[in-house]
Short mmCIF file of C-alpha atoms and ligand atoms in Angstrom, two decimals:
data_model
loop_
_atom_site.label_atom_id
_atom_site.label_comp_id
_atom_site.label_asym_id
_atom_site.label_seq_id
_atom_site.Cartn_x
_atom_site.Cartn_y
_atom_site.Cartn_z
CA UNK A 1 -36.53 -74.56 -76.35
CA UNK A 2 -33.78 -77.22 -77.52
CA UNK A 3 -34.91 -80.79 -78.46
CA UNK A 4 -34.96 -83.04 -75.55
CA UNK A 5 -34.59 -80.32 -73.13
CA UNK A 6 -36.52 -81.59 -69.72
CA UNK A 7 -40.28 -79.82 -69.62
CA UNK A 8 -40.74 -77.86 -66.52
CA UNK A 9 -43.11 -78.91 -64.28
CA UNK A 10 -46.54 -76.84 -64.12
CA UNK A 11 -45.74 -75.75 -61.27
CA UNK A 12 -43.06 -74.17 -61.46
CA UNK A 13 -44.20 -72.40 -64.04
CA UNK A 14 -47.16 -70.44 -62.11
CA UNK A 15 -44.30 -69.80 -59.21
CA UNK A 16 -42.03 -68.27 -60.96
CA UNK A 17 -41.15 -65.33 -62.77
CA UNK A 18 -42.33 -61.35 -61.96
CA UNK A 19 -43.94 -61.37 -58.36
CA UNK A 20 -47.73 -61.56 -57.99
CA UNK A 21 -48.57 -58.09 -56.49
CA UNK A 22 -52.92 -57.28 -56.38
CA UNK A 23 -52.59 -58.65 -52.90
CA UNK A 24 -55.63 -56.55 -52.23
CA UNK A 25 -58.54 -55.80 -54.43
CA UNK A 26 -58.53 -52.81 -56.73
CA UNK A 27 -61.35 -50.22 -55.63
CA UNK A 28 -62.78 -48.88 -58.77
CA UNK A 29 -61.07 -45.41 -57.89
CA UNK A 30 -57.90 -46.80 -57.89
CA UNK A 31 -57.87 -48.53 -61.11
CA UNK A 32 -55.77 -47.32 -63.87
CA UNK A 33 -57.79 -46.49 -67.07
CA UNK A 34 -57.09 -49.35 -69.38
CA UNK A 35 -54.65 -49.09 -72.52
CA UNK A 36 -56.47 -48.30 -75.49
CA UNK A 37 -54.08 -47.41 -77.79
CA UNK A 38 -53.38 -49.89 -80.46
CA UNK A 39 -52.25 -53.25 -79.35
CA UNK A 40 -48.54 -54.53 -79.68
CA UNK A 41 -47.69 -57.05 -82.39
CA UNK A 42 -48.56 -59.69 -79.39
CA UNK A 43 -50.91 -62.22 -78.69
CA UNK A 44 -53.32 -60.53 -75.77
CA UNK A 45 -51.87 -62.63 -73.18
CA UNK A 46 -48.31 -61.99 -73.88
CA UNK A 47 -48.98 -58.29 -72.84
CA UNK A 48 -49.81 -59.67 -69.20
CA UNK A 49 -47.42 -57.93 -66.31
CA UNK A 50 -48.45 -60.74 -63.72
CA UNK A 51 -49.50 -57.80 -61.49
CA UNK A 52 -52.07 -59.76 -60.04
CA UNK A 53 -54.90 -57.20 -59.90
CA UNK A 54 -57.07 -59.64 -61.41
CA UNK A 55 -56.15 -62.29 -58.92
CA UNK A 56 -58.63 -60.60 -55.65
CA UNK A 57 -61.63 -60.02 -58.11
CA UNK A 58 -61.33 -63.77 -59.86
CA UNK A 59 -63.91 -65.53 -57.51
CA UNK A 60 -63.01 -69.22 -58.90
CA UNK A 61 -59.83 -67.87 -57.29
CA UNK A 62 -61.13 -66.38 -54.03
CA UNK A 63 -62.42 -70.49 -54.11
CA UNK A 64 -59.88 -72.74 -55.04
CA UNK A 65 -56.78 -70.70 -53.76
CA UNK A 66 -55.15 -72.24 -56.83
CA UNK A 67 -52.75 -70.27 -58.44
CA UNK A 68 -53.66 -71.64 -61.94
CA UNK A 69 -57.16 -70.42 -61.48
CA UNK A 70 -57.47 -66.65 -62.32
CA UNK A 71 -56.50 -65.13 -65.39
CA UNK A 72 -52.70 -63.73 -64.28
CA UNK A 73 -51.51 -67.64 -63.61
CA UNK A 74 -53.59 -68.84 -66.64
CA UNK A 75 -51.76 -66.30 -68.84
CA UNK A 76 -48.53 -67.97 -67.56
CA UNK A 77 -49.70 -71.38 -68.86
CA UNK A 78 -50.53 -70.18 -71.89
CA UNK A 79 -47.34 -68.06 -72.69
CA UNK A 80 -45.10 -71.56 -71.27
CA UNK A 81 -47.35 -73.90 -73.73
CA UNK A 82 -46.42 -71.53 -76.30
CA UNK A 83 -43.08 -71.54 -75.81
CA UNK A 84 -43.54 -75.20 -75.07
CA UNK A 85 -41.89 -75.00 -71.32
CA UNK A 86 -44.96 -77.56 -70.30
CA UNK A 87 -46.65 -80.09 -72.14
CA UNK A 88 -49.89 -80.22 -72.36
CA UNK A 89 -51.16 -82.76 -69.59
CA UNK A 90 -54.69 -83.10 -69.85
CA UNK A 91 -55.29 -83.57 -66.15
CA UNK A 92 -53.36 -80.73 -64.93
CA UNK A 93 -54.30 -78.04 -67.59
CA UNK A 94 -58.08 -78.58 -68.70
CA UNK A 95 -59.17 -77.79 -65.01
CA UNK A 96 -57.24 -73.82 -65.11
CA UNK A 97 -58.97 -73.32 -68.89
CA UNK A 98 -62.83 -74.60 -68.22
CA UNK A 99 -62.34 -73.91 -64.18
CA UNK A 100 -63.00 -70.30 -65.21
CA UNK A 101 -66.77 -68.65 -65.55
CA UNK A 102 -65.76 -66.13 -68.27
CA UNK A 103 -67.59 -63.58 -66.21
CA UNK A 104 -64.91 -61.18 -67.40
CA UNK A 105 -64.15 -59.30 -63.95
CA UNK A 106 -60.66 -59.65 -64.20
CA UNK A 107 -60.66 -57.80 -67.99
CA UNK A 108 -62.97 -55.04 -66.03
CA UNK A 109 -59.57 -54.45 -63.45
CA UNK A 110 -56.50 -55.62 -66.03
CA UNK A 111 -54.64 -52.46 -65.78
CA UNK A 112 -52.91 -53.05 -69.85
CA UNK A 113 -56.63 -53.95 -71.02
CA UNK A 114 -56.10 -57.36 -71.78
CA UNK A 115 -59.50 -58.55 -73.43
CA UNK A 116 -59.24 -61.98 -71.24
CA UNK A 117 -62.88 -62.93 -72.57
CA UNK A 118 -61.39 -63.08 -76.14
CA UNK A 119 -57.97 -64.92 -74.80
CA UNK A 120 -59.92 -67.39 -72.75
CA UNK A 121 -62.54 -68.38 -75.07
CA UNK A 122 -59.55 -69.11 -78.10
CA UNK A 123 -57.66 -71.32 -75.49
CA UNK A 124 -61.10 -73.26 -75.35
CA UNK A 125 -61.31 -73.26 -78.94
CA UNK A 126 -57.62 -74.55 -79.06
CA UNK A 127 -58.07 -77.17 -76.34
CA UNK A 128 -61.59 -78.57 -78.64
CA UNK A 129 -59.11 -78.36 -82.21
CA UNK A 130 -56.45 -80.41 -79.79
CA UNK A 131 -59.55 -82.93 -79.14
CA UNK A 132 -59.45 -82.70 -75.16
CA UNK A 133 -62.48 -80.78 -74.32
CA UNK A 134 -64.19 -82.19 -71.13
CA UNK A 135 -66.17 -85.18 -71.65
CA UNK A 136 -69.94 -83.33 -70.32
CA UNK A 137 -68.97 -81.05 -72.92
CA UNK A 138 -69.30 -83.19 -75.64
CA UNK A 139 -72.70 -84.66 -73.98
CA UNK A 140 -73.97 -81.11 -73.99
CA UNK A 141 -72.53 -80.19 -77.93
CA UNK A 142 -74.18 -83.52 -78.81
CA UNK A 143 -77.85 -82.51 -77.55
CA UNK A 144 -77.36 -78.78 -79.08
CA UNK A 145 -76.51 -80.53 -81.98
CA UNK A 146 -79.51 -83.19 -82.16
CA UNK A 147 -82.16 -81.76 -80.31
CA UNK A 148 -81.26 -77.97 -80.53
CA UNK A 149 -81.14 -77.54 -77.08
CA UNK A 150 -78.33 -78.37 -74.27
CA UNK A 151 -81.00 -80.60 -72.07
CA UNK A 152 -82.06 -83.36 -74.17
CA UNK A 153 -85.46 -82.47 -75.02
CA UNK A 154 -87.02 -82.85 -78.11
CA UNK A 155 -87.55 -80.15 -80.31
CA UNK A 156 -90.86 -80.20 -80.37
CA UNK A 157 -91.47 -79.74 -76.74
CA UNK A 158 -89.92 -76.02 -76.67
CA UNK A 159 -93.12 -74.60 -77.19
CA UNK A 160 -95.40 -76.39 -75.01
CA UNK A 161 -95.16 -73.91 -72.25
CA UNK A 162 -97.76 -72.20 -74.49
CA UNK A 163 -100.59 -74.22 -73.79
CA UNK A 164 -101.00 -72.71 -70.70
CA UNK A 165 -100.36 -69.18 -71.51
CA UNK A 166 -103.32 -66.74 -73.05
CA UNK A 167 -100.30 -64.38 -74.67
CA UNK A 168 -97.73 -67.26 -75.72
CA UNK A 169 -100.14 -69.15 -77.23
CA UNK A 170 -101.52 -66.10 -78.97
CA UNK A 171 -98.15 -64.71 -80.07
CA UNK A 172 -97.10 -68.30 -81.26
CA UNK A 173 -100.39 -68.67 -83.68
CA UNK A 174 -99.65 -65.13 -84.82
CA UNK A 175 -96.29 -65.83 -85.47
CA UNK A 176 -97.15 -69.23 -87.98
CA UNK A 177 -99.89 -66.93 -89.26
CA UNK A 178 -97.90 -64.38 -90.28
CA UNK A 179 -95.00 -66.91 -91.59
CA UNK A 180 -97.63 -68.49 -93.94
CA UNK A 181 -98.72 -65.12 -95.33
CA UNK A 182 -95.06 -64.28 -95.88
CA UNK A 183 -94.72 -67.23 -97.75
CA UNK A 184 -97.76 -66.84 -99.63
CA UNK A 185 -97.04 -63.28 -100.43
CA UNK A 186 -92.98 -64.29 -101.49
CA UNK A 187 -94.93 -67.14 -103.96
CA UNK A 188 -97.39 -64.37 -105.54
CA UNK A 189 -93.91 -62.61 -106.39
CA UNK A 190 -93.74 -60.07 -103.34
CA UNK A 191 -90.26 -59.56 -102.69
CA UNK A 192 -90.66 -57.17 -99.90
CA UNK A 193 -92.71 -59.72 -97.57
CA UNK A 194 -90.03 -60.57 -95.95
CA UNK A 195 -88.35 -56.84 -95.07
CA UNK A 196 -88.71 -56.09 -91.04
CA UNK A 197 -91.88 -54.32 -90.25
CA UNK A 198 -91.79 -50.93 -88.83
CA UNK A 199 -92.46 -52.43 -84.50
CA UNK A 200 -92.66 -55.88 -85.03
CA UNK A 201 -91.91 -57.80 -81.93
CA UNK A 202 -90.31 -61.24 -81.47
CA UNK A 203 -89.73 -62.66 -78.26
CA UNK A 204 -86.54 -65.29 -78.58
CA UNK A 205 -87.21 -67.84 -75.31
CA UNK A 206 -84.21 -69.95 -74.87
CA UNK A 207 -83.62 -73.32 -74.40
CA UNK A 208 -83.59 -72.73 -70.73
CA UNK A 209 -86.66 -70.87 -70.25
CA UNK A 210 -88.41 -73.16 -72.66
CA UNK A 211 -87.65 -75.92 -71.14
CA UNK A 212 -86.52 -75.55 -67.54
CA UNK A 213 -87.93 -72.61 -66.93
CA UNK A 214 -91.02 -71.92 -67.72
CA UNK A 215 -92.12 -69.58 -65.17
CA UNK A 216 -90.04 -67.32 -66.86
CA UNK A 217 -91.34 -67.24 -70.55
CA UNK A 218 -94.45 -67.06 -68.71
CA UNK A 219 -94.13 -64.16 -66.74
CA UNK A 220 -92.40 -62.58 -69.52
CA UNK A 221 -95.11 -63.01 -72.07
CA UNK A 222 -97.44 -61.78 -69.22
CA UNK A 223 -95.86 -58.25 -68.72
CA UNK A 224 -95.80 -57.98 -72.67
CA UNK A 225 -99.11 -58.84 -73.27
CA UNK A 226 -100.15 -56.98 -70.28
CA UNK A 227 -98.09 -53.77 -71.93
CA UNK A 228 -100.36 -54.18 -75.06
CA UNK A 229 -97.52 -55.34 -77.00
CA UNK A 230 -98.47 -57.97 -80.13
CA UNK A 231 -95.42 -59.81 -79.76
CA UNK A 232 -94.25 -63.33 -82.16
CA UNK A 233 -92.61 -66.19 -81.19
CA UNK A 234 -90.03 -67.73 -83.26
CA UNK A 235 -91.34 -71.21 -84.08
CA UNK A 236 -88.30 -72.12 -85.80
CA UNK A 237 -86.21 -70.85 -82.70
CA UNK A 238 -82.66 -72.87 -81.50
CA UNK A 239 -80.55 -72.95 -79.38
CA UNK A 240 -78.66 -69.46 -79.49
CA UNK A 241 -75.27 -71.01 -79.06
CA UNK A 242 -74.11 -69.31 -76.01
CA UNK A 243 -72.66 -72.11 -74.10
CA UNK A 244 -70.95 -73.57 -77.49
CA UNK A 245 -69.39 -70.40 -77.98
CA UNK A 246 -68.28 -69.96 -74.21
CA UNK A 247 -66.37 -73.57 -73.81
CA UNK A 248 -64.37 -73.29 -77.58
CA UNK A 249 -67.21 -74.92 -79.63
CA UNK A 250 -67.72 -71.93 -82.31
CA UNK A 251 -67.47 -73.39 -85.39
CA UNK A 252 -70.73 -76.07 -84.35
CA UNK A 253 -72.24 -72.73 -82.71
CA UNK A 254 -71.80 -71.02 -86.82
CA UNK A 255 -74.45 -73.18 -88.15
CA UNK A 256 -77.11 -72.16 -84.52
CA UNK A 257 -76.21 -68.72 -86.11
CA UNK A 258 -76.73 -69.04 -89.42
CA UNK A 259 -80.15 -71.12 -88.86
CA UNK A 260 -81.60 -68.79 -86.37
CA UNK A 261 -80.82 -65.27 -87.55
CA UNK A 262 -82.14 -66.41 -91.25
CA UNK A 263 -85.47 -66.92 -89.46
CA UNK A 264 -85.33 -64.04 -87.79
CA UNK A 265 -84.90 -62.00 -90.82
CA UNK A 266 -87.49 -64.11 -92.69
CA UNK A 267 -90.16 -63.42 -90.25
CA UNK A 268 -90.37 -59.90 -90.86
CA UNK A 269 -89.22 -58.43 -87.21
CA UNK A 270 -88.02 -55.22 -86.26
CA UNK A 271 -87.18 -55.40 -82.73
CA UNK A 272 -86.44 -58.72 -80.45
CA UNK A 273 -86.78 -59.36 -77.12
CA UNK A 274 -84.93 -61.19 -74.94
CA UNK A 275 -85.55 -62.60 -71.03
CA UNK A 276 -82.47 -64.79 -71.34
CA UNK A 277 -79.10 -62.83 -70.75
CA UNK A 278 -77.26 -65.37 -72.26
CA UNK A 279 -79.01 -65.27 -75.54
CA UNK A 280 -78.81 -61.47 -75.73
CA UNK A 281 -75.06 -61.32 -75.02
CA UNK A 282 -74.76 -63.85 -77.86
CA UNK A 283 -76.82 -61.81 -80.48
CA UNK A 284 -75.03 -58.83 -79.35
CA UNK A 285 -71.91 -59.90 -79.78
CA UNK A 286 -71.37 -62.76 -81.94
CA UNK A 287 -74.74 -62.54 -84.05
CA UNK A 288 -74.06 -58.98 -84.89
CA UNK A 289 -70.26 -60.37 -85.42
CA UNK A 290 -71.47 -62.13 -87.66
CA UNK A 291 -74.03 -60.08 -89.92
CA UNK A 292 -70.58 -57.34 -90.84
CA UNK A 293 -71.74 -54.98 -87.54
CA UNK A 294 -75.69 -54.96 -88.52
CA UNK A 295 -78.18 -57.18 -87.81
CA UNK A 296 -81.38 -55.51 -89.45
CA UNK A 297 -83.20 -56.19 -86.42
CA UNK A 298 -82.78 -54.04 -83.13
CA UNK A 299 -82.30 -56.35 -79.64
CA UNK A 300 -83.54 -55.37 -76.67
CA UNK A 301 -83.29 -57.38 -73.17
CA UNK A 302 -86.51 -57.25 -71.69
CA UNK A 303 -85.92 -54.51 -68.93
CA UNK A 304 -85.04 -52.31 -71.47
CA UNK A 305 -88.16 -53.11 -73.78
CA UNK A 306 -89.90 -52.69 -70.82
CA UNK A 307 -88.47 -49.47 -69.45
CA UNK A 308 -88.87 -48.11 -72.97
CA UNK A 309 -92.41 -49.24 -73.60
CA UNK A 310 -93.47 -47.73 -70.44
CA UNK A 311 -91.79 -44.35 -71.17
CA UNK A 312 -93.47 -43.98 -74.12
CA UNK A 313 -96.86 -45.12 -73.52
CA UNK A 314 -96.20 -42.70 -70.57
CA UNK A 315 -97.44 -45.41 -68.29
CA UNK A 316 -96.78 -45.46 -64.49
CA UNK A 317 -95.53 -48.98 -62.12
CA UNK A 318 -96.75 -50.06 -59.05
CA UNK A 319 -95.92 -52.89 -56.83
CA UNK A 320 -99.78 -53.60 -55.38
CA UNK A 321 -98.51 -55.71 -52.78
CA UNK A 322 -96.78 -53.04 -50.75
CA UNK A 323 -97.13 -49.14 -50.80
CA UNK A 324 -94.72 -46.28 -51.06
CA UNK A 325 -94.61 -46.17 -47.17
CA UNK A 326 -93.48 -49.88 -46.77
CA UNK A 327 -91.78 -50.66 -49.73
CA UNK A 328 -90.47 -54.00 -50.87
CA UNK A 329 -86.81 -54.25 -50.27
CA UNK A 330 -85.00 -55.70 -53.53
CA UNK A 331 -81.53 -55.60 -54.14
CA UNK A 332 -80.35 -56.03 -58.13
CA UNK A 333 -77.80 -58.43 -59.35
CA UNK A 334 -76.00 -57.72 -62.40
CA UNK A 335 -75.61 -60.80 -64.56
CA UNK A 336 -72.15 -61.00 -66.01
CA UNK A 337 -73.91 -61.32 -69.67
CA UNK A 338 -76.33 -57.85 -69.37
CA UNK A 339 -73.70 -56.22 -67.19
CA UNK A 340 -69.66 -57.00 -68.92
CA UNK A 341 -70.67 -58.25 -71.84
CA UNK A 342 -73.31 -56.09 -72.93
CA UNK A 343 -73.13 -52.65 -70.54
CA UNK A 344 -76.37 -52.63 -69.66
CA UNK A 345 -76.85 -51.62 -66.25
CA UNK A 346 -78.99 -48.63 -65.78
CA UNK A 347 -81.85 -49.53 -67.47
CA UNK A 348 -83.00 -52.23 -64.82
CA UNK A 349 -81.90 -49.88 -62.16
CA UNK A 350 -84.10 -47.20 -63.64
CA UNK A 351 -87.01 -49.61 -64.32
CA UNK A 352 -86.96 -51.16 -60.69
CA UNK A 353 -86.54 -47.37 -59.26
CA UNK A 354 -89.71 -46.71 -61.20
CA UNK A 355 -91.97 -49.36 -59.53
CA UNK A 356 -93.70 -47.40 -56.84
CA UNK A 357 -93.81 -50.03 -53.63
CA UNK A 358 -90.32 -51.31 -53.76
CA UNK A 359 -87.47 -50.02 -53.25
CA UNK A 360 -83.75 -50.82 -54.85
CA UNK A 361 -80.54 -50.66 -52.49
CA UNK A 362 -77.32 -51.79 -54.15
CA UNK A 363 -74.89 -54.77 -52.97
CA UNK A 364 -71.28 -53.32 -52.45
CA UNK A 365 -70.16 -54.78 -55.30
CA UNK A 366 -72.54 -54.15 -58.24
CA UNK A 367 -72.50 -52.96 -61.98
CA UNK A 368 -69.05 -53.59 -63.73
CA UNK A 369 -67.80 -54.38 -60.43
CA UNK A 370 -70.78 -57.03 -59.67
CA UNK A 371 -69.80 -60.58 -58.57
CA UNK A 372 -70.72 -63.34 -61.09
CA UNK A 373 -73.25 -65.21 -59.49
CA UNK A 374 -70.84 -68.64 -60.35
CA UNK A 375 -73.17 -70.41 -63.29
CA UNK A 376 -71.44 -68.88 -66.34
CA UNK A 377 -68.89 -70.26 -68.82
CA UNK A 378 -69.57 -74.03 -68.70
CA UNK A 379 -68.41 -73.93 -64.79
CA UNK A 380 -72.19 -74.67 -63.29
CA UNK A 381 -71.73 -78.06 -65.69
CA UNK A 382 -68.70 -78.74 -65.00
CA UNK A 383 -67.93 -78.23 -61.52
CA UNK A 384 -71.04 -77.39 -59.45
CA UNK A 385 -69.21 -77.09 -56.59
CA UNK A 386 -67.18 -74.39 -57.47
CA UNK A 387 -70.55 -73.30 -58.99
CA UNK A 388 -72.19 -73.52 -55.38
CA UNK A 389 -69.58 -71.77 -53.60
CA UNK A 390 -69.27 -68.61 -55.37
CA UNK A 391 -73.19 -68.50 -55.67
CA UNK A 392 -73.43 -68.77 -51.75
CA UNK A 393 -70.45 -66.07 -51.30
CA UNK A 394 -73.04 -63.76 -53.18
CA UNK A 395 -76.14 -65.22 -51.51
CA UNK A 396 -73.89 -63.82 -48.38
CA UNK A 397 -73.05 -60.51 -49.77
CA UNK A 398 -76.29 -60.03 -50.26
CA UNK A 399 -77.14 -60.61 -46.71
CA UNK A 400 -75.03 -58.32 -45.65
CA UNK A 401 -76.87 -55.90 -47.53
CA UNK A 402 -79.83 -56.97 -46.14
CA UNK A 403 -78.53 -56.44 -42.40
CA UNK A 404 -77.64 -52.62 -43.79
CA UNK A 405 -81.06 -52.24 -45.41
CA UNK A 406 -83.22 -53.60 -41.96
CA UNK A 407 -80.45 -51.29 -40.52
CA UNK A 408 -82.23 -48.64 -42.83
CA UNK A 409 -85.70 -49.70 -42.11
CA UNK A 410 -85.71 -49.84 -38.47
CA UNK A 411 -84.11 -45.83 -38.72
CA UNK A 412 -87.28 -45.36 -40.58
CA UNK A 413 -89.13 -47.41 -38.00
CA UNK A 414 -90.60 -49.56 -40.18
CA UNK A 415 -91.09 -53.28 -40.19
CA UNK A 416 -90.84 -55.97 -42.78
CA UNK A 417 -90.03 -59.82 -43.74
CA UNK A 418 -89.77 -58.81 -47.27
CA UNK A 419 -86.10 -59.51 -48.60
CA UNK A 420 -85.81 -60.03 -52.45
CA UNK A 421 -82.92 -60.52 -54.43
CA UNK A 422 -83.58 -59.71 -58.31
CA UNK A 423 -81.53 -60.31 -61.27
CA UNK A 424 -81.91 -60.48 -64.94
CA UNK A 425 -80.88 -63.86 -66.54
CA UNK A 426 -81.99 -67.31 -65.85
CA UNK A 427 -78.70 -68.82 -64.88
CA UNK A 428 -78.39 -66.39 -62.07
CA UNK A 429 -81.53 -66.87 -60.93
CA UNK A 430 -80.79 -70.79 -60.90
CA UNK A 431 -77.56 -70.52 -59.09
CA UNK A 432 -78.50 -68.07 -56.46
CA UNK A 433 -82.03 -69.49 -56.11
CA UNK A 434 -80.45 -73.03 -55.69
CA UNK A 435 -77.72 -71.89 -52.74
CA UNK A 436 -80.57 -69.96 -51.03
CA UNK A 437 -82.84 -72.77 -51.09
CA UNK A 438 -80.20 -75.24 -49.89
CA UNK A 439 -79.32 -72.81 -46.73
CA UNK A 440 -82.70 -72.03 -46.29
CA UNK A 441 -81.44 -68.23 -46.61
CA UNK A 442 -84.38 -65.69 -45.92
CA UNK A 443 -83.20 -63.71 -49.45
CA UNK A 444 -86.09 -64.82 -51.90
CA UNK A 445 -84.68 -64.92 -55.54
CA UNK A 446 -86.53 -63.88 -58.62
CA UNK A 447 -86.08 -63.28 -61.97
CA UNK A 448 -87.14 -59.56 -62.92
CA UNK A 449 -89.72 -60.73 -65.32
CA UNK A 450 -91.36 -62.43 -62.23
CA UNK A 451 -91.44 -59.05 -60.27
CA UNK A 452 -92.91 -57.30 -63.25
CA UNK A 453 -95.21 -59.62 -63.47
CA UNK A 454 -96.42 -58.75 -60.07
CA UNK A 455 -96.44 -55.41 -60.95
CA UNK A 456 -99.43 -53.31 -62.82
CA UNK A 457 -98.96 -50.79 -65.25
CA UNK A 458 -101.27 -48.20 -65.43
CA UNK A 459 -101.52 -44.09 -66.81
S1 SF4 B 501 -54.31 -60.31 -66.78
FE1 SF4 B 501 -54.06 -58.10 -66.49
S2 SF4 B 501 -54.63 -57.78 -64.30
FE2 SF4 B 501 -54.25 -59.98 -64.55
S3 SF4 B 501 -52.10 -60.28 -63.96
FE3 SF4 B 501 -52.15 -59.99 -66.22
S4 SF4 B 501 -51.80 -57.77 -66.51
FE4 SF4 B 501 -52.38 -58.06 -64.35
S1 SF4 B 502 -63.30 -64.37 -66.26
FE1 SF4 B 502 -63.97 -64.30 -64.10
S2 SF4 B 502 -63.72 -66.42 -63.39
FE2 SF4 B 502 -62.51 -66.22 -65.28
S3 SF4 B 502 -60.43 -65.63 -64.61
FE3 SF4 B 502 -61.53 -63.73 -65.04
S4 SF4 B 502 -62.37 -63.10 -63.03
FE4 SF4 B 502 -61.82 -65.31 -62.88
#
């Protein structure tokens, strides 16, 4: 573009060019396998047709109706601020880059397999470099950065849950035990102390679960300890970066990395366990990024530690609350982080089909199809009411399930108030819990620690 030529408006940019087809959602069936053939010499975005098939799946977009909003009309601002068409206005752009929950449906359904995750999270990191990131961004970097968590608390506090727990206090004093012999062992001239351990368990919390949470890390460290497992804490544990690497913050989120998977691999661990689906995603992706493709260290979300654990102890779930003959009705949501990120989404299914006194029907839209439940990607923080929406349009869905599943029950003619919505990730379970609280919704939300935790395990 010339010198002095007039900048088009942003409008006109997200209105014109190739028509926006996708005017109805893409069934799974009818999606077109993905190219995976080696990319083009092109930026990711600049390989976008505008077909619009990720427009009906976007839920920010099913919200706002705005055109700027999914990841079709955000590829058009990117390719026009590349080819500087628009300038970049603060006010009018930030809202189309952050207003999005990086849930990654619309990469699920982009027909040339645009990784929109990877495009998404470099405009962030663009829009920090450029200095406009969102001012409750910089509140939240700040505690991460201080206090090592995103909620202002001090340090010192993560652990204090343990108190009150027999197996978190336990597996915390092992854990400083075990550091000090290391240590010990390291100053007597053992070089090996510090080499993972053939089943050596850490549990990595999370700031939210530590702190917010608790009755999570507690039921958690409950169905561990109840599975006979002699699981460590990380007493040195931080903030796993997640949210700095989901709103363009990477290079602060580096030194989160650096700090926490150096304790890790100082403690001696083979396997870690995580409740949080935020932090696993992370260590899946970017930790193992980051260690060349091999960690040392095997991760493991808890409902597959679980699920494994039982299968090899040969052990046997049961729900004591209700029997085989009047099951509890539970419904699974996929969080975007176990589910997109990660592909994890039999292993829940499997362990919650194992639990003799419930019993699992699916929402219509579930595993790589699943809707986000509206907390991810910096949204819940920065716009809560987009947040609330999308959380209550799944809070819905899942009612409709429900109606199908009493629909079910009364065929069997069988009668019960029991109505439980489980997911896997502590955001979810904030979001959804929230919106069903605030409509009083008869769905009850749990985590699926808590439901384990309910559960007994026996031969
Ligand atoms: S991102 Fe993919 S699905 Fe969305 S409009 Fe572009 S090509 Fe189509
Ligand atoms: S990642 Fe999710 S919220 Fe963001 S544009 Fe894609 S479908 Fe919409």
């Amino acid at each position: 573009m010339s010198e002095g030529k007039e900048k088009k408006d942003i409008r006109d940019v997200i209105t014109s060019g190739p028509p926006v087809a996708g005017l109805i959602s893409p069934s799974r069936e009818n999606l077109i396998e993905p190219k995976t053939k080696e990319k083009e010499e092109k930026f990711d975005y600049e390989r976008c047709t505008h077909c619009g098939y990720c427009r009906h799946v976007c839920k920010v977009y099913n919200t706002s109706w705005c055109e700027t909003d999914y990841a079709g009309g955000r590829n058009r601002i990117i390719k026009a601020l590349d080819r500087k068409d628009i300038k970049f206005d603060k006010e009018e752009i930030i809202p189309s880059i952050y207003r999005c929950m990086l849930c990654g449906n619309c990469k699920v359904v982009c027909p040339v397999g645009i990784n929109t995750l990877e495009v998404f999270q470099n405009l962030r990191k663009a829009v920090v470099k450029k200095g406009a990131m969102p001012e409750k961004l910089s509140i939240l970097r700040d505690s991460i950065l201080c206090n090592n968590n995103p909620y202002m608390e001090q340090h010192v506090d993560r652990f204090n849950w343990c108190e009150e727990n027999e197996y978190g206090k336990e597996a915390y004093e092992r854990a400083k035990k075990e550091l000090a012999a290391i240590d010990e062992a390291i100053a007597a001239g053992d070089l090996e102390a510090r080499k993972p351990k053939p089943h050596k368990v850490g549990y990595f919390i999370g700031c939210t679960s530590s702190y917010r949470n608790k009755e999570l890390v507690n039921a958690t460290s409950d169905v561990l300890g109840k599975l006979g497992i002699e699981f460590v804490l990380f007493p040195e544990e931080r903030c796993c970066g997640s949210v700095l690497f989901r709103t363009g913050l990477e290079d602060e989120a580096m030194d989160l990395v650096k700090q926490n998977y150096k304790m890790i691999r100082e403690s001696g661990v083979s396997e870690v366990v995580f409740s949080c689906s935020g932090c696993f995603s992370t260590f899946t992706l970017e930790y193992t990024k980051f260690a060349g493709g091999k960690l040392g260290f095997d991760l493991y979300h808890l409902t597959q530690y679980v699920l494994k654990t039982v299968k090899e102890k040969n052990l046997k779930i049961r729900y004591p609350k209700r029997t085989k003959d009047d099951p509890l009705l539970i419904t699974y949501h996929d969080p975007c982080h176990l589910g997109r990120y990660c592909g994890v989404y039999e292993e829940p299914r499997e362990l919650i089909n194992m639990i003799e006194g419930v019993k699992l029907f699916e929402m219509k839209h579930n595993r790589d199809m699943s809707w986000c439940c509206g907390a991810g990607g910096g949204v819940k923080a920065l716009y809560g009411d987009v947040a609330g929406e999308i959380g209550r349009d799944r809070i819905a869905e899942t009612r409709t399930c429900m109606v199908i599943i009493r629909e079910d029950r009364l065929k069997e003619a069988l009668e019960t108030n029991a109505e439980v919505l489980v997911s896997s990730c502590v955001f979810c379970k904030n979001n959804l819990f929230q919106v069903a609280n605030e409509d009083n919704s008869p769905i009850k939300v749990m985590d699926i620690s808590q439901l384990l935790n309910e559960c007994e395990f026996y031969k």
